[in-house]
């Protein structure tokens, strides 16, 4: 059974009835077909939010296949509902590009999915398209200013920072020259397209707390510099209102459901390296207003996803998780214990034990944020009872409960024990969230804290470019912003080969980017791919749609 | 009052109730919010279609401001409804790009509008985004094939015909180089972006008669040539299924309403020069299945819009209009009588009489297609009674009734006399549509027929490139396709300076394009702008959105 065939075997309830169970009046729904709806921001209610509990799902350092955070979040939410709790999964929405590449979609897996699968993985409610349009409108306004003789902004075409975006895997657009063909076609300059999820507009949409805040943040985007090296912001192009108009509907959270008919909000999908990698603040708040428990996730391993969730998103949105779930897999433990890729599905107690060092560090990190985490072992058929027992014992030694979840195979029923453990963790009062650093510290101090405390690095080095960038950030007055680290997700370090729990390493900040609209400083600890390519045989070749519109080969 | 403020002063009915009046069950509606819905293709009914009447609204050669075909179509439909008839306006959907440029949106004007204005002019139901995505997925598959060593298609990067598209006015993307930055970034080649409305995918969406037909047409797109000069079609990249998947929802017609609450279908928006410039076949058929009268329009003047509607769309869709309305304005008559731009709003009986030659030729052309047209004079405040009487008398001399419509100012009430005239025209039995040429004639014979009969040209010249293109079209086996002329809309000739009714001129075909997916051959009679630019002060600068989401400055 593929994820798609499982999804197609389930008849989703009308989204109206899902909304009714949440106490939402039909008139408050903006339906997008029968199984998707946008919700008005007026449903966000501070009092209800204060009474609800936020559960953050994060993970150990993943293998390339991913360890199933989305599947686990959906399963946990379904499991809580099975226990009679009013829980809502609040998740990112997937990017279209990878659907036609190698990665596929991102609506969970097996029996722990949100649906409708095809809709969510493709156009959904148009949010990605709106982000793309707003991003590219700003780009066209920039080039139009360059093209207009005597434009008052005096923008330097060599100093434009803003890139265009497209939600496709299209390597040919990474590095391009635009404005060719003579005077009528604008100013020739170097440019490139990123994938839409990498747009700062997406990061902004996901951090905005209201339409007014969205507009203000859009206006604060740094688009480039003048010939005299002065910063130019989007508001100087009078771009922010038009961009906010394009994003008006996209700002509203999307209501969908799990395959078990439980509510899910799927809204916003920023990158997890150069951005915060988690769903919108408004969807999280909406979830907390509509349910008693919100299960949410943050991209990549906890060194990236949870760190940013807790230091950036919680800071901007005044959120405090009541529990933290750390997803682990036996295969990832084997991987960090040294198993080569062809052997990660081969039982190996010794490698598992050695690989535990990676999970152990993530658990220690969670404790630094004030959490007593719950480990969720995402069950695979190749797991042996001995391996699972080993991990549970090693966790127990740290005072951490590790619970096996079989929600991929069994849906919510496979996650009730996990749900019980999470509820117990919340009830214990042991979780007292505190951020890792104060935003008003100097840039280097904040980076040093993350690198030493979370990564376990011995120190941080800065390239000359990075030192110059820090001086510029200070000069522009943005030293007070939180840090959004851009680093490989494959290692605690900035070297993806260093698996497990590396020690004694140093990390190098090569340069910085500045997301003044979203409100964070991005140290780049390596080269990042912001535009994926297609494989030699793209997934699109295996897709089909019959005359009745039934789709196959999409996942 | 702006169009937006008029639109905002009207409370639209729930689209569900508009649908109910059409006899559509609620379960058949795919709602997109409260005021938009997609309709399932199953509502198309051949029997009902056969009983309904199709009314084509076209126009004399327009001034740059346009003569109000959309406004007139909406007004006429409202007028027919005022007379108790079940009429539906079936129209194109607007492009986003021009909304932020100089042209603005395209939902009619004054009291003859379709709504919701902001939604329809921006993302609407995502159709344009879907076309863009499908178009650009094909582009990325092409570049991925070029990038893949030893790819069996042997595609020549210098012979790729397929362009990327974006729905923005962005001159800097007209002429670009992609694939820079080394081996990882694909093959370097010359490329460019067109505006989305210019995509052949849009033309295909608008001519497709079913999902299966859509997929077949997408597969037939000619994307380029091999190193040995053999054609390469999209189906050879196995692209058509994935593209059809992206377009599945976009294929369904969109139901909206006029400000008077009458139903309107707004679906598809192809260019009127390099494409057919009229809404989808499926929306037209849907309208004929749901109402007794469908009022539709075709882009630009009748020499382009009506000619293509009648020779291409009616051929592919087996449609036969029951009446033809020719929109004229006194200001356009003055223009064609020689009034300079600053004087087209100045009453001038002599210029009006001289300019009538333009309208006269369009009326003669309509007669060649078997119609006894009705002239709709779109009323402006600067029109004098003498000018109007003159035009009516000159029309009368041709046996043609000319009726003043004031639907811009008065809505349907301002178009009831026009509606009566159209009903009388239908009832008279005088309209017997026949196409102008047989598709199986040679390419040159078809072009010659259009140029001589419709444009009034003395003959057609071909550049050496055009001659070579014809040989290639013949070699590839596409000589049997209908002709889609790409010519300035400002003149009957290919020289936009030749206003009025030029005679004795020859037109020159510079080269050809081949839309093998959409199914037509495109002779280019001039240079065409497929990617507009923004003005020095873009419309976006004057837009705003307040904290409650109320938008101003957009039209």
Coordinates of N, CA, C and O in Angstrom, one line a residue, chain A residues 420-552:
Chain A
X420 N -0.4 8.9 26.3 CA -0.5 8.8 27.7 C 0.8 9.3 28.4 O 0.8 10.1 29.4
X421 N 1.9 9.0 27.8 CA 3.2 9.4 28.3 C 3.3 10.9 28.2 O 3.8 11.6 29.2
X422 N 2.8 11.5 27.1 CA 2.9 13.0 27.0 C 2.0 13.7 28.0 O 2.4 14.7 28.6
X423 N 0.8 13.1 28.1 CA -0.1 13.7 29.1 C 0.5 13.6 30.5 O 0.4 14.6 31.3
X424 N 1.1 12.5 30.8 CA 1.8 12.4 32.2 C 2.9 13.4 32.3 O 3.1 14.0 33.4
X425 N 3.6 13.6 31.2 CA 4.7 14.6 31.3 C 4.2 16.0 31.5 O 4.8 16.7 32.3
X426 N 3.1 16.3 30.9 CA 2.5 17.6 31.1 C 2.0 17.7 32.6 O 2.3 18.7 33.3
X427 N 1.3 16.7 33.0 CA 0.7 16.7 34.4 C 1.8 16.7 35.4 O 1.6 17.2 36.6
X428 N 3.0 16.2 35.1 CA 4.1 16.1 36.1 C 4.6 17.5 36.6 O 5.2 17.6 37.6
X429 N 4.3 18.5 35.7 CA 4.9 19.9 36.1 C 6.4 20.0 35.9 O 7.0 21.0 36.3
X430 N 6.9 19.0 35.2 CA 8.4 19.0 35.1 C 8.9 19.9 34.0 O 10.1 20.2 33.9
X431 N 8.0 20.3 33.1 CA 8.4 21.1 31.9 C 8.2 22.5 32.2 O 7.1 23.0 32.4
X432 N 9.4 23.2 32.3 CA 9.3 24.7 32.5 C 10.2 25.3 31.5 O 11.4 25.5 31.7
X433 N 9.6 25.7 30.4 CA 10.3 26.2 29.2 C 11.0 27.5 29.6 O 10.5 28.4 30.1
X434 N 12.3 27.6 29.2 CA 13.0 28.8 29.2 C 13.9 28.9 27.9 O 14.5 27.9 27.5
X435 N 14.0 30.1 27.3 CA 14.8 30.2 26.1 C 16.3 30.1 26.5 O 16.7 30.3 27.7
X436 N 17.1 29.8 25.5 CA 18.5 29.6 25.7 C 19.3 30.8 25.9 O 20.3 30.8 26.6
X437 N 18.9 31.9 25.2 CA 19.7 33.1 25.3 C 18.8 34.3 25.3 O 17.6 34.2 24.8
X438 N 19.3 35.4 25.7 CA 18.6 36.7 25.6 C 18.9 37.4 24.3 O 20.1 37.4 23.9
X439 N 17.9 37.9 23.6 CA 18.1 38.4 22.3 C 19.0 39.7 22.3 O 19.6 40.0 21.3
X440 N 19.1 40.3 23.4 CA 19.8 41.6 23.5 C 21.3 41.4 23.6 O 22.1 42.3 23.7
X441 N 21.8 40.1 23.7 CA 23.2 39.9 23.7 C 23.8 40.2 22.3 O 23.1 40.2 21.3
X442 N 25.1 40.4 22.3 CA 25.8 40.6 21.0 C 25.6 39.4 20.1 O 25.5 38.2 20.6
X443 N 25.7 39.6 18.8 CA 25.6 38.5 17.8 C 26.5 37.3 18.1 O 26.0 36.2 18.2
X444 N 27.8 37.6 18.3 CA 28.7 36.5 18.5 C 28.3 35.7 19.8 O 28.5 34.5 19.9
X445 N 27.9 36.4 20.8 CA 27.6 35.7 22.1 C 26.4 34.8 21.9 O 26.4 33.6 22.4
X446 N 25.4 35.2 21.1 CA 24.3 34.3 20.8 C 24.7 33.1 20.0 O 24.3 32.0 20.3
X447 N 25.5 33.3 19.0 CA 25.9 32.2 18.2 C 26.8 31.2 19.0 O 26.6 30.0 18.9
X448 N 27.6 31.8 19.8 CA 28.5 31.0 20.7 C 27.6 30.1 21.6 O 27.9 28.9 21.8
X449 N 26.6 30.7 22.2 CA 25.7 29.9 23.1 C 25.1 28.8 22.4 O 25.1 27.6 22.9
X450 N 24.6 29.0 21.2 CA 23.9 27.9 20.5 C 25.0 26.9 20.1 O 24.7 25.7 20.3
X451 N 26.1 27.3 19.6 CA 27.1 26.3 19.2 C 27.7 25.5 20.3 O 27.8 24.3 20.2
X452 N 27.9 26.1 21.4 CA 28.5 25.4 22.5 C 27.4 24.5 23.2 O 27.6 23.3 23.5
X453 N 26.3 25.1 23.5 CA 25.3 24.5 24.4 C 24.5 23.4 23.6 O 24.2 22.3 24.1
X454 N 24.2 23.8 22.3 CA 23.3 22.8 21.6 C 24.1 21.9 20.7 O 23.9 20.7 20.7
X455 N 25.1 22.5 20.0 CA 25.9 21.6 19.1 C 27.0 20.8 19.8 O 27.4 19.8 19.4
X456 N 27.4 21.4 21.0 CA 28.5 20.8 21.6 C 29.9 21.1 21.0 O 30.9 20.4 21.2
X457 N 29.9 22.3 20.4 CA 31.1 22.7 19.7 C 32.1 23.3 20.7 O 31.7 23.8 21.8
X458 N 33.4 23.2 20.4 CA 34.4 23.8 21.2 C 34.5 25.3 21.0 O 35.1 26.0 21.9
X459 N 34.0 25.8 19.9 CA 34.1 27.2 19.7 C 33.6 27.5 18.3 O 33.2 26.7 17.5
X460 N 33.6 28.8 17.9 CA 33.1 29.3 16.7 C 34.2 30.2 16.0 O 34.8 31.0 16.6
X461 N 34.4 29.9 14.7 CA 35.3 30.7 13.9 C 34.5 31.5 12.9 O 33.4 31.1 12.5
X462 N 35.1 32.7 12.6 CA 34.4 33.6 11.6 C 35.3 33.9 10.5 O 36.5 34.2 10.7
X463 N 34.8 33.8 9.3 CA 35.6 34.2 8.1 C 35.7 35.7 8.1 O 34.9 36.4 8.7
X464 N 36.6 36.2 7.3 CA 36.7 37.7 7.2 C 35.3 38.3 6.7 O 34.9 39.3 7.2
X465 N 34.7 37.6 5.8 CA 33.4 38.0 5.3 C 32.4 38.1 6.4 O 31.6 39.0 6.5
X466 N 32.4 37.1 7.2 CA 31.5 37.0 8.3 C 31.7 38.2 9.3 O 30.8 38.8 9.8
X467 N 33.0 38.4 9.6 CA 33.3 39.6 10.5 C 32.8 40.9 9.9 O 32.2 41.7 10.6
X468 N 33.0 41.1 8.6 CA 32.5 42.3 7.9 C 31.0 42.3 8.0 O 30.4 43.4 8.2
X469 N 30.3 41.2 7.8 CA 28.9 41.1 7.9 C 28.4 41.5 9.3 O 27.3 42.2 9.4
X470 N 29.1 41.1 10.3 CA 28.7 41.5 11.7 C 28.8 43.0 11.9 O 27.9 43.6 12.4
X471 N 29.8 43.6 11.3 CA 30.0 45.0 11.5 C 28.8 45.7 10.7 O 28.2 46.7 11.2
X472 N 28.4 45.2 9.6 CA 27.3 45.8 8.9 C 26.0 45.6 9.6 O 25.2 46.5 9.7
X473 N 25.8 44.4 10.2 CA 24.5 44.2 11.0 C 24.5 45.2 12.1 O 23.4 45.7 12.4
X474 N 25.6 45.4 12.8 CA 25.6 46.3 13.9 C 25.4 47.7 13.4 O 24.6 48.5 14.0
X475 N 26.0 48.1 12.3 CA 25.8 49.4 11.7 C 24.3 49.7 11.4 O 23.8 50.7 11.6
X476 N 23.7 48.6 10.8 CA 22.3 48.8 10.4 C 21.3 48.7 11.6 O 20.1 49.0 11.4
X477 N 21.8 48.3 12.7 CA 21.0 48.3 13.9 C 20.2 47.1 14.1 O 19.0 47.1 14.7
X478 N 20.7 45.9 13.7 CA 19.9 44.7 13.8 C 20.6 43.6 14.7 O 20.3 42.4 14.7
X479 N 21.5 44.1 15.6 CA 22.2 43.1 16.4 C 21.3 42.5 17.5 O 21.6 41.4 18.0
X480 N 20.2 43.1 17.7 CA 19.3 42.6 18.7 C 18.3 41.5 18.3 O 17.6 41.0 19.0
X481 N 18.4 41.1 17.0 CA 17.6 40.1 16.5 C 18.0 38.7 16.9 O 19.2 38.5 17.2
X482 N 17.1 37.8 17.0 CA 17.5 36.4 17.3 C 18.2 35.8 16.2 O 18.2 36.3 15.1
X483 N 18.8 34.6 16.5 CA 19.7 34.0 15.5 C 19.0 32.8 14.8 O 18.4 32.0 15.5
X484 N 19.1 32.7 13.5 CA 18.6 31.6 12.8 C 19.7 30.9 12.1 O 20.1 31.3 11.0
X485 N 20.2 29.8 12.7 CA 21.4 29.2 12.2 C 21.1 28.4 10.9 O 20.1 27.6 10.9
X486 N 21.9 28.5 9.9 CA 21.8 27.7 8.7 C 23.0 26.8 8.6 O 24.1 27.1 8.4
X487 N 22.6 25.5 8.9 CA 23.7 24.5 9.1 C 23.1 23.2 8.5 O 21.9 23.0 8.4
X488 N 24.0 22.3 8.2 CA 23.5 21.0 7.8 C 22.7 20.3 8.9 O 23.0 20.5 10.1
X489 N 21.7 19.6 8.4 CA 20.8 18.9 9.4 C 21.4 17.5 9.7 O 20.8 16.8 10.5
X490 N 22.5 17.1 9.1 CA 22.9 15.7 9.2 C 23.9 15.5 10.3 O 24.3 14.4 10.6
X491 N 24.3 16.6 10.9 CA 25.3 16.5 12.0 C 25.0 17.6 13.0 O 24.5 18.7 12.7
X492 N 25.5 17.4 14.3 CA 25.5 18.5 15.2 C 26.4 19.6 14.8 O 26.3 20.8 15.1
X493 N 27.5 19.2 14.0 CA 28.5 20.1 13.6 C 28.1 20.7 12.3 O 27.0 20.5 11.7
X494 N 29.0 21.5 11.7 CA 28.8 22.0 10.3 C 29.4 21.1 9.3 O 29.6 21.5 8.1
X495 N 29.8 19.9 9.7 CA 30.4 18.9 8.8 C 29.5 17.7 8.8 O 29.4 16.9 9.8
X496 N 28.8 17.5 7.7 CA 27.7 16.4 7.7 C 28.3 15.0 7.9 O 27.5 14.1 8.2
X497 N 29.6 14.9 7.8 CA 30.2 13.6 8.0 C 30.3 13.2 9.5 O 30.5 12.0 9.8
X498 N 30.3 14.2 10.3 CA 30.4 13.9 11.8 C 29.1 13.5 12.4 O 28.3 14.3 12.9
X499 N 28.9 12.2 12.3 CA 27.6 11.7 12.8 C 27.7 11.4 14.3 O 28.8 11.7 15.0
X500 N 26.7 10.9 14.9 CA 26.7 10.6 16.4 C 26.7 11.8 17.2 O 25.9 12.7 17.0
X501 N 27.6 11.8 18.2 CA 27.8 13.0 19.1 C 29.2 13.5 19.0 O 30.0 13.1 19.8
X502 N 29.5 14.3 18.0 CA 30.9 14.8 17.8 C 31.3 15.7 19.0 O 30.4 16.4 19.5
X503 N 32.6 15.7 19.3 CA 33.1 16.6 20.3 C 34.4 17.2 19.9 O 35.0 16.7 18.9
X504 N 34.7 18.3 20.5 CA 36.0 19.0 20.2 C 36.0 19.7 18.9 O 37.1 20.3 18.5
X505 N 34.9 19.7 18.1 CA 34.9 20.4 16.8 C 34.6 21.9 17.0 O 34.1 22.3 18.0
X506 N 35.0 22.6 16.0 CA 34.7 24.0 15.9 C 33.8 24.3 14.7 O 33.9 23.5 13.7
X507 N 32.9 25.2 14.8 CA 32.1 25.5 13.6 C 32.5 26.9 13.0 O 33.1 27.7 13.8
X508 N 32.3 27.0 11.7 CA 32.8 28.2 11.1 C 31.6 29.0 10.5 O 30.8 28.4 9.7
X509 N 31.4 30.2 10.8 CA 30.4 31.1 10.2 C 31.1 31.7 9.0 O 32.1 32.5 9.1
X510 N 30.6 31.3 7.8 CA 31.2 31.9 6.5 C 30.7 33.3 6.2 O 31.5 34.1 5.7
X511 N 29.4 33.5 6.4 CA 28.9 34.8 6.1 C 27.5 34.9 6.8 O 27.0 33.9 7.4
X512 N 26.9 36.0 6.7 CA 25.6 36.2 7.3 C 24.6 36.6 6.2 O 24.9 37.3 5.2
X513 N 23.3 36.3 6.4 CA 22.2 36.9 5.8 C 21.4 37.6 6.8 O 21.5 37.2 8.0
X514 N 20.6 38.5 6.3 CA 19.8 39.3 7.3 C 18.4 39.3 6.8 O 18.0 39.8 5.8
X515 N 17.5 38.7 7.6 CA 16.1 38.7 7.3 C 15.4 39.8 8.2 O 14.9 39.5 9.3
X516 N 15.5 41.0 7.8 CA 15.0 42.1 8.6 C 13.5 42.2 8.7 O 13.0 42.8 9.6
X517 N 12.9 41.6 7.7 CA 11.4 41.6 7.7 C 10.9 40.5 8.6 O 10.2 40.7 9.5
X518 N 11.4 39.3 8.5 CA 11.1 38.2 9.4 C 11.6 38.4 10.7 O 11.0 38.1 11.7
X519 N 12.8 39.1 10.8 CA 13.3 39.4 12.1 C 14.3 38.4 12.7 O 14.2 38.0 13.8
X520 N 15.3 38.1 11.9 CA 16.4 37.3 12.4 C 17.6 37.4 11.6 O 17.6 37.9 10.5
X521 N 18.7 37.1 12.3 CA 20.0 37.1 11.6 C 20.4 35.7 11.3 O 20.3 34.8 12.1
X522 N 20.9 35.5 10.1 CA 21.2 34.1 9.6 C 22.7 33.9 9.4 O 23.2 34.3 8.4
X523 N 23.3 33.2 10.3 CA 24.7 32.8 10.1 C 24.8 31.6 9.2 O 24.1 30.6 9.5
X524 N 25.5 31.7 8.1 CA 25.6 30.5 7.2 C 26.9 29.7 7.6 O 28.0 30.2 7.5
X525 N 26.6 28.5 8.0 CA 27.7 27.6 8.4 C 28.0 26.6 7.3 O 28.5 25.4 7.6
X526 N 27.8 26.9 6.1 CA 28.0 26.0 5.0 C 27.3 26.5 3.8 O 26.6 27.5 3.8
X527 N 27.4 25.7 2.7 CA 26.7 26.1 1.5 C 25.4 25.5 1.5 O 25.2 24.3 1.8
X528 N 24.4 26.2 1.2 CA 23.0 25.7 1.3 C 22.4 25.7 -0.1 O 22.5 26.6 -0.9
X529 N 21.6 24.6 -0.3 CA 20.9 24.5 -1.6 C 19.6 25.1 -1.4 O 18.7 24.6 -0.7
X530 N 19.3 26.2 -2.1 CA 18.0 26.9 -2.0 C 17.1 26.6 -3.2 O 16.0 27.1 -3.3
X531 N 17.7 25.8 -4.1 CA 16.9 25.4 -5.3 C 17.3 24.0 -5.6 O 18.4 23.8 -6.2
X532 N 16.4 23.1 -5.3 CA 16.8 21.7 -5.6 C 16.7 21.4 -7.1 O 16.2 22.2 -7.9
X533 N 17.3 20.3 -7.5 CA 17.1 19.9 -8.9 C 16.3 18.6 -9.0 O 15.9 18.0 -8.0
X534 N 15.9 18.3 -10.2 CA 15.1 17.0 -10.4 C 16.1 15.9 -10.6 O 17.2 16.1 -11.1
X535 N 15.7 14.7 -10.2 CA 16.6 13.5 -10.5 C 16.5 13.2 -12.0 O 15.7 13.7 -12.7
X536 N 17.4 12.3 -12.4 CA 17.5 11.9 -13.8 C 16.1 11.3 -14.3 O 15.7 11.6 -15.4
X537 N 15.4 10.6 -13.4 CA 14.0 10.2 -13.7 C 13.1 10.9 -12.8 O 12.9 10.4 -11.6
X538 N 12.5 12.0 -13.1 CA 11.7 12.8 -12.2 C 10.4 12.0 -11.8 O 9.9 11.1 -12.6
X539 N 9.9 12.2 -10.6 CA 8.7 11.5 -10.1 C 7.5 11.8 -11.1 O 6.6 10.9 -11.2
X540 N 7.6 12.9 -11.8 CA 6.5 13.2 -12.7 C 6.2 12.2 -13.7 O 5.1 11.9 -14.2
X541 N 7.3 11.5 -14.1 CA 7.2 10.5 -15.2 C 6.3 9.3 -14.7 O 5.7 8.6 -15.6
X542 N 6.3 9.0 -13.4 CA 5.5 7.9 -12.9 C 4.1 8.2 -12.5 O 3.3 7.4 -12.0
X543 N 3.7 9.5 -12.8 CA 2.3 9.9 -12.4 C 1.3 9.7 -13.5 O 1.7 9.8 -14.7
X544 N 0.1 9.5 -13.1 CA -0.9 9.5 -14.1 C -2.3 10.0 -13.5 O -2.4 10.1 -12.3
X545 N -3.1 10.4 -14.4 CA -4.5 10.8 -14.0 C -5.4 10.3 -15.1 O -5.2 10.4 -16.3
X546 N -6.5 9.6 -14.6 CA -7.4 9.0 -15.6 C -8.5 9.9 -16.0 O -8.5 11.1 -15.5
X547 N -9.3 9.5 -16.9 CA -10.3 10.4 -17.4 C -11.3 10.9 -16.4 O -12.0 11.9 -16.6
X548 N -11.4 10.2 -15.2 CA -12.3 10.6 -14.1 C -11.5 11.5 -13.1 O -12.1 11.9 -12.1
X549 N -10.3 11.8 -13.4 CA -9.5 12.6 -12.5 C -8.8 11.9 -11.3 O -8.3 12.5 -10.4
X550 N -8.8 10.5 -11.3 CA -8.2 9.8 -10.3 C -6.7 9.7 -10.6 O -6.2 9.4 -11.7
X551 N -5.9 10.1 -9.6 CA -4.5 10.3 -9.7 C -3.7 9.1 -9.2 O -4.1 8.6 -8.1
X552 N -2.7 8.7 -9.8 CA -1.8 7.6 -9.3 C -0.3 8.1 -9.4 O 0.0 9.0 -10.2

